[in-house]
C-alpha positions as MATLAB code, in Angstrom:
seq = 'MFHLPYADQSFDVVIVSNALHIVPHPEKALIEFRRVLKNDGTLIAPTFTHAENSPWGNLQALALKIAGFPLHSRWTSAAYLAFLQQNGWTVCKSVVLQNSIPLTYAECKKVERR';
ca = [
     111.088   91.224   95.792;
     115.233   89.876   96.455;
     115.436   86.047   94.331;
     112.657   86.905   92.040;
     111.444   83.738   90.162;
     112.201   85.027   86.506;
     114.636   84.226   83.963;
     117.485   87.325   83.334;
     116.569   90.225   80.723;
     112.901   88.806   81.339;
     111.176   91.853   81.549;
     110.699   96.001   79.676;
     109.177   96.935   82.677;
     109.949   96.271   87.045;
     107.707   98.420   88.595;
     108.488   98.549   92.941;
     105.517  100.767   94.339;
     105.763  102.065   98.249;
     108.737   98.825   98.944;
     111.694  100.102   99.073;
     111.608  102.108  102.334;
     109.651   99.074  104.503;
     112.291   96.463  104.275;
     116.102   96.729  104.998;
     118.569   96.248  102.694;
     117.073   98.063   99.459;
     120.172   97.708   97.391;
     120.163   94.159   96.977;
     116.175   94.567   96.582;
     117.110   96.906   93.413;
     119.950   94.701   92.110;
     117.742   91.914   91.773;
     115.876   94.477   89.824;
     119.041   94.909   87.384;
     118.986   91.154   86.909;
     115.221   90.885   85.342;
     115.066   93.557   83.963;
     116.010   94.108   80.117;
     119.123   96.322   78.595;
     116.464   98.795   77.209;
     114.230   98.454   80.568;
     112.223  100.988   82.545;
     112.215  100.824   86.049;
     109.289  102.714   88.024;
     109.627  103.117   91.306;
     107.375  105.740   93.896;
     108.067  105.601   96.462;
     106.741  107.223  100.587;
     110.170  109.812  101.346;
     109.621  110.180  104.740;
     111.863  112.642  106.115;
     110.401  115.822  105.083;
     107.305  115.088  107.212;
     104.617  117.394  108.426;
     103.805  116.841  111.223;
     100.916  114.870  110.329;
     102.727  112.742  108.764;
     105.267  111.961  111.090;
     102.202  111.099  113.783;
     100.875  109.397  111.256;
     104.237  107.272  110.319;
     104.570  106.431  114.217;
     100.799  104.836  114.078;
     102.028  103.061  110.945;
     105.757  101.715  112.626;
     103.023  100.373  116.702;
     100.682   99.108  114.217;
     103.959   97.166  113.154;
     104.203   98.819  109.324;
     108.351   99.045  109.028;
     110.330  102.180  108.113;
     113.746  100.786  107.499;
     114.593  104.245  105.258;
     113.743  107.073  106.149;
     114.809  109.571  102.742;
     114.016  113.074  101.643;
     113.465  112.997   98.071;
     117.282  113.798   96.833;
     118.732  111.796   98.915;
     116.606  108.854   97.601;
     117.363  109.750   94.017;
     120.629  110.031   94.783;
     120.386  106.570   96.415;
     118.498  105.410   93.087;
     121.924  106.486   91.440;
     124.154  105.042   94.330;
     123.228  101.917   92.758;
     123.179  102.013   89.193;
     120.388  103.986   88.011;
     119.788  106.607   85.371;
     116.240  108.956   86.948;
     114.803  109.244   83.768;
     112.422  111.607   85.262;
     110.911  112.030   88.819;
     108.649  113.525   91.179;
     107.479  114.498   94.175;
     103.664  114.295   95.270;
     103.848  116.358   98.327;
     100.849  115.290  100.960;
     102.157  114.412  104.478;
     103.531  112.585  103.911;
     105.409  112.757  100.338;
     105.715  110.088   97.745;
     108.813  110.078   95.007;
     108.252  109.687   91.879;
     111.074  108.255   89.794;
     112.085  106.259   86.817;
     115.237  104.229   85.998;
     117.589  102.846   83.488;
     119.978  100.859   83.914;
     123.317  102.543   83.857;
     125.541  100.864   81.923;
     128.157   98.395   84.270;
     132.091   99.288   82.049;
];
């Protein structure tokens, strides 16, 4: 996701599902998504927002970590949406799907660079 083998502005939609919280430096992935997304394109970026886990969710997250599944970012839903905005995206739609590990669904557009 950091070096996509596609030309600039190749896609109408880029989907990154449940991945930004498990990679180091997710802001670098957002730069690459911006590069391959057309100017009027949409980024769909749902991810788990582990900072809002229930006790059962914390136990699940610990089991995933022990199994080798990394958690590099532990956002709340609000912090995740702010992270997207701070990295050049306008959040057009978001929904929090509540579960033991909440998932924050986000649809974004590029912020125009001046």
